[in-house]
PDB file of C-alpha atoms and ligand atoms in Angstrom:
ATOM      1  CA  MET U  46      91.150 111.671  86.011  1.00 96.00           C
ATOM      2  CA  LYS U  47      93.345 108.765  85.708  1.00 97.00           C
ATOM      3  CA  TYR U  48      92.649 105.762  88.849  1.00 98.00           C
ATOM      4  CA  ILE U  49      95.006 103.742  89.889  1.00 98.00           C
ATOM      5  CA  LEU U  50      94.346 101.060  91.842  1.00 98.00           C
ATOM      6  CA  GLY U  51      95.518  98.480  93.959  1.00 98.00           C
ATOM      7  CA  ASN U  52      93.677  94.917  94.770  1.00 98.00           C
ATOM      8  CA  TRP U  53      96.155  93.632  97.558  1.00 98.00           C
ATOM      9  CA  LYS U  54      93.747  90.646  97.644  1.00 98.00           C
ATOM     10  CA  ALA U  55      94.127  88.101 100.383  1.00 98.00           C
ATOM     11  CA  ASN U  56      98.172  89.012 100.698  1.00 98.00           C
ATOM     12  CA  LYS U  57     100.211  90.677 102.770  1.00 98.00           C
ATOM     13  CA  ASN U  58     100.005  90.217 107.441  1.00 98.00           C
ATOM     14  CA  PHE U  59     100.187  93.274 110.080  1.00 98.00           C
ATOM     15  CA  ILE U  60     104.070  94.022 109.707  1.00 98.00           C
ATOM     16  CA  GLU U  61     104.016  93.960 105.794  1.00 98.00           C
ATOM     17  CA  VAL U  62     101.121  96.252 105.488  1.00 98.00           C
ATOM     18  CA  LYS U  63     102.904  98.276 107.978  1.00 98.00           C
ATOM     19  CA  GLN U  64     106.282  98.328 105.950  1.00 98.00           C
ATOM     20  CA  TRP U  65     104.344  99.556 102.583  1.00 98.00           C
ATOM     21  CA  ILE U  66     102.966 102.150 104.523  1.00 98.00           C
ATOM     22  CA  TYR U  67     105.976 103.236 105.458  1.00 98.00           C
ATOM     23  CA  THR U  68     107.434 103.093 102.072  1.00 98.00           C
ATOM     24  CA  PHE U  69     104.305 104.354 100.579  1.00 98.00           C
ATOM     25  CA  GLN U  70     104.598 107.661 102.726  1.00 97.00           C
ATOM     26  CA  ARG U  71     108.250 107.982 101.820  1.00 97.00           C
ATOM     27  CA  GLU U  72     107.763 107.598  98.324  1.00 97.00           C
ATOM     28  CA  TYR U  73     104.669 108.657  97.170  1.00 97.00           C
ATOM     29  CA  ARG U  74     104.219 112.712  95.366  1.00 96.00           C
ATOM     30  CA  ALA U  75     100.565 113.295  95.027  1.00 96.00           C
ATOM     31  CA  ASN U  76      99.318 114.716  91.760  1.00 95.00           C
ATOM     32  CA  LYS U  77      96.383 116.585  90.755  1.00 94.00           C
ATOM     33  CA  ASN U  78      95.425 114.282  87.482  1.00 96.00           C
ATOM     34  CA  VAL U  79      95.937 111.369  89.362  1.00 98.00           C
ATOM     35  CA  VAL U  80      94.070 109.362  92.106  1.00 98.00           C
ATOM     36  CA  LEU U  81      95.377 106.197  93.871  1.00 98.00           C
ATOM     37  CA  GLY U  82      93.268 103.728  95.392  1.00 98.00           C
ATOM     38  CA  ILE U  83      94.592 100.863  97.859  1.00 98.00           C
ATOM     39  CA  PHE U  84      92.343  97.905  98.842  1.00 98.00           C
ATOM     40  CA  PRO U  85      93.521  95.934 101.749  1.00 98.00           C
ATOM     41  CA  PRO U  86      92.597  92.538 102.977  1.00 98.00           C
ATOM     42  CA  THR U  87      89.561  93.753 105.416  1.00 98.00           C
ATOM     43  CA  PRO U  88      91.260  93.654 108.785  1.00 98.00           C
ATOM     44  CA  PHE U  89      93.409  96.583 108.072  1.00 98.00           C
ATOM     45  CA  ILE U  90      91.243  98.788 105.857  1.00 98.00           C
ATOM     46  CA  SER U  91      90.551 101.446 108.841  1.00 97.00           C
ATOM     47  CA  TYR U  92      94.672 101.323 109.645  1.00 98.00           C
ATOM     48  CA  VAL U  93      95.489 102.266 106.657  1.00 98.00           C
ATOM     49  CA  GLN U  94      92.870 104.524 106.249  1.00 97.00           C
ATOM     50  CA  GLY U  95      94.241 106.106 109.198  1.00 97.00           C
ATOM     51  CA  LYS U  96      97.478 106.376 108.207  1.00 97.00           C
ATOM     52  CA  LEU U  97      97.090 107.802 105.187  1.00 97.00           C
ATOM     53  CA  LYS U  98      93.847 110.435 105.360  1.00 94.00           C
ATOM     54  CA  ASP U  99      95.824 112.767 105.173  1.00 94.00           C
ATOM     55  CA  CYS U 100      97.881 111.817 101.684  1.00 96.00           C
ATOM     56  CA  LYS U 101      96.703 113.448  98.859  1.00 96.00           C
ATOM     57  CA  ASN U 102      94.520 112.146  96.007  1.00 97.00           C
ATOM     58  CA  VAL U 103      94.525 108.598  98.299  1.00 98.00           C
ATOM     59  CA  PHE U 104      91.743 106.432  98.971  1.00 97.00           C
ATOM     60  CA  VAL U 105      91.149 103.102 100.883  1.00 98.00           C
ATOM     61  CA  GLY U 106      88.610 100.729  99.534  1.00 98.00           C
ATOM     62  CA  SER U 107      86.974  97.087 100.575  1.00 98.00           C
ATOM     63  CA  GLN U 108      87.782  94.223  98.200  1.00 98.00           C
ATOM     64  CA  THR U 109      84.162  93.511  98.793  1.00 97.00           C
ATOM     65  CA  VAL U 110      80.847  94.258 100.351  1.00 98.00           C
ATOM     66  CA  SER U 111      77.932  91.910 101.418  1.00 98.00           C
ATOM     67  CA  SER U 112      74.521  92.000  99.943  1.00 98.00           C
ATOM     68  CA  PHE U 113      73.503  92.134 103.696  1.00 97.00           C
ATOM     69  CA  GLU U 114      72.148  95.507 104.949  1.00 96.00           C
ATOM     70  CA  LYS U 115      73.269  94.414 108.823  1.00 95.00           C
ATOM     71  CA  GLY U 116      72.143  91.154 111.325  1.00 96.00           C
ATOM     72  CA  SER U 117      73.109  88.124 111.911  1.00 98.00           C
ATOM     73  CA  TYR U 118      75.495  87.014 108.949  1.00 98.00           C
ATOM     74  CA  THR U 119      78.374  85.816 110.914  1.00 98.00           C
ATOM     75  CA  GLY U 120      81.646  86.755 109.022  1.00 96.00           C
ATOM     76  CA  GLU U 121      80.077  89.174 106.551  1.00 97.00           C
ATOM     77  CA  VAL U 122      81.174  92.684 105.240  1.00 97.00           C
ATOM     78  CA  THR U 123      78.434  94.828 105.154  1.00 98.00           C
ATOM     79  CA  ALA U 124      78.360  98.352 104.003  1.00 98.00           C
ATOM     80  CA  THR U 125      77.123  99.337 107.171  1.00 97.00           C
ATOM     81  CA  SER U 126      80.236  98.715 108.760  1.00 97.00           C
ATOM     82  CA  LEU U 127      82.443  99.952 105.916  1.00 97.00           C
ATOM     83  CA  ASP U 128      80.905 103.491 105.708  1.00 94.00           C
ATOM     84  CA  GLY U 129      83.159 106.371 106.567  1.00 93.00           C
ATOM     85  CA  VAL U 130      85.944 104.058 106.410  1.00 95.00           C
ATOM     86  CA  ALA U 131      85.755 102.659 103.108  1.00 97.00           C
ATOM     87  CA  GLU U 132      85.344 105.424 100.052  1.00 96.00           C
ATOM     88  CA  TYR U 133      85.113 102.619  97.553  1.00 98.00           C
ATOM     89  CA  SER U 134      84.104  99.199  97.091  1.00 98.00           C
ATOM     90  CA  ILE U 135      85.445  96.079  94.483  1.00 98.00           C
ATOM     91  CA  ILE U 136      82.030  94.161  93.592  1.00 98.00           C
ATOM     92  CA  GLY U 137      82.053  91.579  91.078  1.00 98.00           C
ATOM     93  CA  HIS U 138      85.869  90.488  90.652  1.00 98.00           C
ATOM     94  CA  SER U 139      86.056  87.173  88.859  1.00 98.00           C
ATOM     95  CA  GLU U 140      87.643  85.128  91.923  1.00 98.00           C
ATOM     96  CA  ARG U 141      84.678  86.043  93.660  1.00 98.00           C
ATOM     97  CA  ARG U 142      82.286  85.298  91.289  1.00 98.00           C
ATOM     98  CA  ARG U 143      84.331  81.769  90.480  1.00 97.00           C
ATOM     99  CA  VAL U 144      85.502  80.841  94.093  1.00 98.00           C
ATOM    100  CA  PHE U 145      82.878  82.232  96.479  1.00 97.00           C
ATOM    101  CA  ALA U 146      79.947  81.796  93.584  1.00 98.00           C
ATOM    102  CA  GLU U 147      78.844  85.056  93.384  1.00 98.00           C
ATOM    103  CA  THR U 148      75.889  85.728  90.681  1.00 98.00           C
ATOM    104  CA  ASP U 149      74.369  88.573  89.042  1.00 98.00           C
ATOM    105  CA  GLU U 150      71.859  89.130  91.470  1.00 98.00           C
ATOM    106  CA  GLN U 151      73.723  88.821  94.759  1.00 98.00           C
ATOM    107  CA  LEU U 152      76.187  91.559  92.902  1.00 98.00           C
ATOM    108  CA  SER U 153      73.561  93.638  92.228  1.00 98.00           C
ATOM    109  CA  GLU U 154      72.454  93.615  95.643  1.00 98.00           C
ATOM    110  CA  LYS U 155      76.136  94.817  96.852  1.00 98.00           C
ATOM    111  CA  VAL U 156      75.945  97.683  94.481  1.00 98.00           C
ATOM    112  CA  MET U 157      72.995  98.408  96.096  1.00 98.00           C
ATOM    113  CA  GLN U 158      74.137  98.281  99.503  1.00 98.00           C
ATOM    114  CA  ALA U 159      77.493 100.115  98.378  1.00 98.00           C
ATOM    115  CA  LEU U 160      75.331 103.008  97.286  1.00 98.00           C
ATOM    116  CA  ALA U 161      72.999 103.401  99.845  1.00 97.00           C
ATOM    117  CA  HIS U 162      76.162 103.607 101.895  1.00 97.00           C
ATOM    118  CA  ASN U 163      78.422 106.319 100.068  1.00 96.00           C
ATOM    119  CA  ILE U 164      80.606 103.460  99.107  1.00 98.00           C
ATOM    120  CA  VAL U 165      81.330 103.737  95.020  1.00 98.00           C
ATOM    121  CA  PRO U 166      81.026 100.534  93.560  1.00 98.00           C
ATOM    122  CA  VAL U 167      84.623  99.889  91.557  1.00 98.00           C
ATOM    123  CA  TYR U 168      82.457  97.118  89.247  1.00 98.00           C
ATOM    124  CA  CYS U 169      84.329  94.229  88.166  1.00 98.00           C
ATOM    125  CA  VAL U 170      83.442  92.466  84.797  1.00 98.00           C
ATOM    126  CA  ARG U 171      85.341  89.922  82.613  1.00 98.00           C
ATOM    127  CA  ASP U 172      83.684  90.757  79.555  1.00 97.00           C
ATOM    128  CA  GLU U 173      80.860  92.530  77.529  1.00 97.00           C
ATOM    129  CA  LYS U 174      78.530  89.820  78.630  1.00 97.00           C
ATOM    130  CA  ASP U 175      78.494  90.403  82.427  1.00 98.00           C
ATOM    131  CA  PRO U 176      75.360  92.915  83.080  1.00 97.00           C
ATOM    132  CA  ILE U 177      76.423  96.153  84.957  1.00 98.00           C
ATOM    133  CA  PRO U 178      73.687  96.742  87.746  1.00 97.00           C
ATOM    134  CA  ASN U 179      72.332 100.566  87.954  1.00 95.00           C
ATOM    135  CA  GLY U 180      73.692 102.938  89.351  1.00 95.00           C
ATOM    136  CA  VAL U 181      77.204 101.883  88.046  1.00 98.00           C
ATOM    137  CA  LYS U 182      80.069 104.942  87.521  1.00 97.00           C
ATOM    138  CA  PHE U 183      83.195 102.492  87.589  1.00 98.00           C
ATOM    139  CA  VAL U 184      84.149  99.956  85.385  1.00 98.00           C
ATOM    140  CA  ALA U 185      86.874  97.558  85.678  1.00 98.00           C
ATOM    141  CA  TYR U 186      87.391  95.532  82.956  1.00 98.00           C
ATOM    142  CA  GLU U 187      89.136  92.066  83.654  1.00 98.00           C
ATOM    143  CA  PRO U 188      89.939  89.558  81.400  1.00 98.00           C
ATOM    144  CA  ILE U 189      90.109  86.274  83.366  1.00 97.00           C
ATOM    145  CA  ILE U 190      93.095  85.258  81.200  1.00 96.00           C
ATOM    146  CA  ALA U 191      95.061  88.432  81.786  1.00 98.00           C
ATOM    147  CA  ILE U 192      94.454  88.222  85.420  1.00 97.00           C
ATOM    148  CA  GLY U 193      97.717  87.311  87.399  1.00 95.00           C
ATOM    149  CA  THR U 194      99.332  85.663  84.601  1.00 97.00           C
ATOM    150  CA  GLY U 195     101.376  88.490  83.495  1.00 96.00           C
ATOM    151  CA  GLN U 196      99.738  88.324  80.135  1.00 97.00           C
ATOM    152  CA  ASN U 197      98.247  91.542  79.864  1.00 98.00           C
ATOM    153  CA  GLU U 198      95.676  92.118  77.274  1.00 98.00           C
ATOM    154  CA  PRO U 199      97.004  94.171  74.251  1.00 97.00           C
ATOM    155  CA  ALA U 200      95.469  98.315  75.053  1.00 98.00           C
ATOM    156  CA  ALA U 201      94.039  97.813  71.114  1.00 97.00           C
ATOM    157  CA  GLN U 202      91.769  94.652  72.249  1.00 97.00           C
ATOM    158  CA  THR U 203      90.747  96.792  75.608  1.00 98.00           C
ATOM    159  CA  LEU U 204      89.749  99.471  73.215  1.00 97.00           C
ATOM    160  CA  MET U 205      87.647  96.966  71.243  1.00 97.00           C
ATOM    161  CA  MET U 206      86.202  95.355  74.204  1.00 97.00           C
ATOM    162  CA  LYS U 207      85.319  99.286  75.592  1.00 97.00           C
ATOM    163  CA  ARG U 208      83.419  99.791  72.664  1.00 96.00           C
ATOM    164  CA  LYS U 209      81.442  96.530  72.962  1.00 96.00           C
ATOM    165  CA  MET U 210      80.326  97.808  76.126  1.00 96.00           C
ATOM    166  CA  LYS U 211      78.621 100.986  75.177  1.00 94.00           C
ATOM    167  CA  LEU U 212      79.443 102.375  78.339  1.00 96.00           C
ATOM    168  CA  PRO U 213      77.404 105.790  78.961  1.00 94.00           C
ATOM    169  CA  HIS U 214      79.511 108.282  78.634  1.00 92.00           C
ATOM    170  CA  ASP U 215      80.253 109.135  82.664  1.00 94.00           C
ATOM    171  CA  VAL U 216      81.428 106.097  83.826  1.00 97.00           C
ATOM    172  CA  VAL U 217      84.652 105.769  84.317  1.00 98.00           C
ATOM    173  CA  PHE U 218      86.709 102.453  82.324  1.00 98.00           C
ATOM    174  CA  ILE U 219      89.527 101.008  83.722  1.00 98.00           C
ATOM    175  CA  TYR U 220      91.604  98.007  83.227  1.00 98.00           C
ATOM    176  CA  GLY U 221      92.638  95.467  85.126  1.00 98.00           C
ATOM    177  CA  GLY U 222      95.387  91.633  84.094  1.00 98.00           C
ATOM    178  CA  SER U 223      99.160  91.897  84.622  1.00 98.00           C
ATOM    179  CA  VAL U 224      99.706  95.469  84.484  1.00 98.00           C
ATOM    180  CA  ASN U 225     103.046  96.841  85.255  1.00 97.00           C
ATOM    181  CA  GLU U 226     105.125 100.061  85.286  1.00 97.00           C
ATOM    182  CA  LYS U 227     106.308  98.989  81.807  1.00 97.00           C
ATOM    183  CA  ASN U 228     103.117  98.044  79.829  1.00 97.00           C
ATOM    184  CA  ALA U 229     100.911 100.668  81.422  1.00 97.00           C
ATOM    185  CA  SER U 230     101.788 103.573  79.215  1.00 97.00           C
ATOM    186  CA  GLU U 231     100.386 101.681  76.758  1.00 97.00           C
ATOM    187  CA  TYR U 232      97.172 102.107  77.681  1.00 97.00           C
ATOM    188  CA  PHE U 233      96.950 105.768  78.334  1.00 96.00           C
ATOM    189  CA  SER U 234      98.399 106.525  75.319  1.00 94.00           C
ATOM    190  CA  THR U 235      94.828 104.844  74.066  1.00 95.00           C
ATOM    191  CA  GLY U 236      93.179 108.412  75.947  1.00 95.00           C
ATOM    192  CA  GLU U 237      90.501 106.084  76.294  1.00 96.00           C
ATOM    193  CA  ILE U 238      91.505 104.254  79.083  1.00 97.00           C
ATOM    194  CA  ASP U 239      91.117 105.823  82.895  1.00 97.00           C
ATOM    195  CA  GLY U 240      93.323 103.252  84.801  1.00 98.00           C
ATOM    196  CA  PHE U 241      93.978 100.310  86.197  1.00 98.00           C
ATOM    197  CA  LEU U 242      92.866  97.946  88.985  1.00 98.00           C
ATOM    198  CA  ILE U 243      96.071  96.435  89.327  1.00 98.00           C
ATOM    199  CA  GLY U 244      96.575  92.670  92.002  1.00 98.00           C
ATOM    200  CA  LYS U 245     100.513  91.567  92.075  1.00 98.00           C
ATOM    201  CA  ALA U 246     102.275  94.984  91.264  1.00 98.00           C
ATOM    202  CA  SER U 247     100.612  96.735  94.082  1.00 98.00           C
ATOM    203  CA  LEU U 248     101.919  94.454  96.165  1.00 98.00           C
ATOM    204  CA  ASP U 249     104.842  96.915  96.116  1.00 98.00           C
ATOM    205  CA  PRO U 250     104.150 100.229  96.564  1.00 98.00           C
ATOM    206  CA  LYS U 251     106.944 101.329  94.535  1.00 98.00           C
ATOM    207  CA  GLN U 252     106.145  99.465  91.883  1.00 98.00           C
ATOM    208  CA  PHE U 253     102.596 100.856  92.573  1.00 98.00           C
ATOM    209  CA  ILE U 254     104.084 104.530  92.454  1.00 98.00           C
ATOM    210  CA  LEU U 255     106.152 104.005  89.136  1.00 98.00           C
ATOM    211  CA  ILE U 256     102.852 102.925  87.781  1.00 98.00           C
ATOM    212  CA  ALA U 257     100.820 106.117  89.123  1.00 97.00           C
ATOM    213  CA  GLU U 258     103.575 108.407  87.274  1.00 96.00           C
ATOM    214  CA  THR U 259     102.815 106.872  83.771  1.00 95.00           C
ATOM    215  CA  ALA U 260      99.171 108.135  84.332  1.00 94.00           C
ATOM    216  CA  LYS U 261     101.155 111.867  84.542  1.00 83.00           C
TER     217      LYS U 261
HETATM  218  P1  LIG F1798      96.763  90.836  88.435  1.00 80.65           P
HETATM  219  O1  LIG F1798      95.359  91.271  89.175  1.00 80.65           O
HETATM  220  O2  LIG F1798      97.543  92.427  88.357  1.00 80.65           O
HETATM  221  O3  LIG F1798      97.789  90.036  89.436  1.00 80.65           O
HETATM  222  O4  LIG F1798      97.148  90.741  87.517  1.00 80.65           O
HETATM  223  C1  LIG F1798      94.464  91.911  88.790  1.00 80.65           C
HETATM  224  C2  LIG F1798      93.012  92.148  89.329  1.00 80.65           C
HETATM  225  O5  LIG F1798      92.956  90.463  89.855  1.00 80.65           O
HETATM  226  O6  LIG F1798      92.713  92.912  89.857  1.00 80.65           O
END
């Protein structure tokens, strides 16, 4: 199975979300070997999930999850509140680590929260030095210099990083960092990269679908 995940980050207003959905529904053709995941800003998760729930092999996820279960934590997005709405959650994105100072300890707690609420963590690491918490079955390797720069990492280098990580065989390994419809097939031709976490190129539904088509 191949996984094409789109991280919209803090982009799009409600009108733009509706336009994205409209185009996506018109253009998307499911493929049994390819799963698509969409990670909208939190206010739109439930809307996008409702709109796409009948699309085969498409799921909706959150971009983060709180390390707290519930209670007096104003503004937090808890796994409790996402349970039944988001199937996956990105945890440990380098932007969360850098801008919001999330620590390895907090990230472990977030993973525990997600798992306790039936949410699959998509755990982001910057290199082999970032520890991966127990229970993670989905690792997104995202080298900092490749994120949002237009300079994707060559697939051969990505493969070397995968080897260094010594992941168990049942872990899904995806790459993120300036993936687009032109460079995507380079990764799949290695036979060892299971998909992508895509930022900028996922903001356009047509481009997102074109990338998914390289996975067939
Ligand atoms: P990018 O972002 O595709 O815009 O480089 C990737 C990411 O941050 O997940």
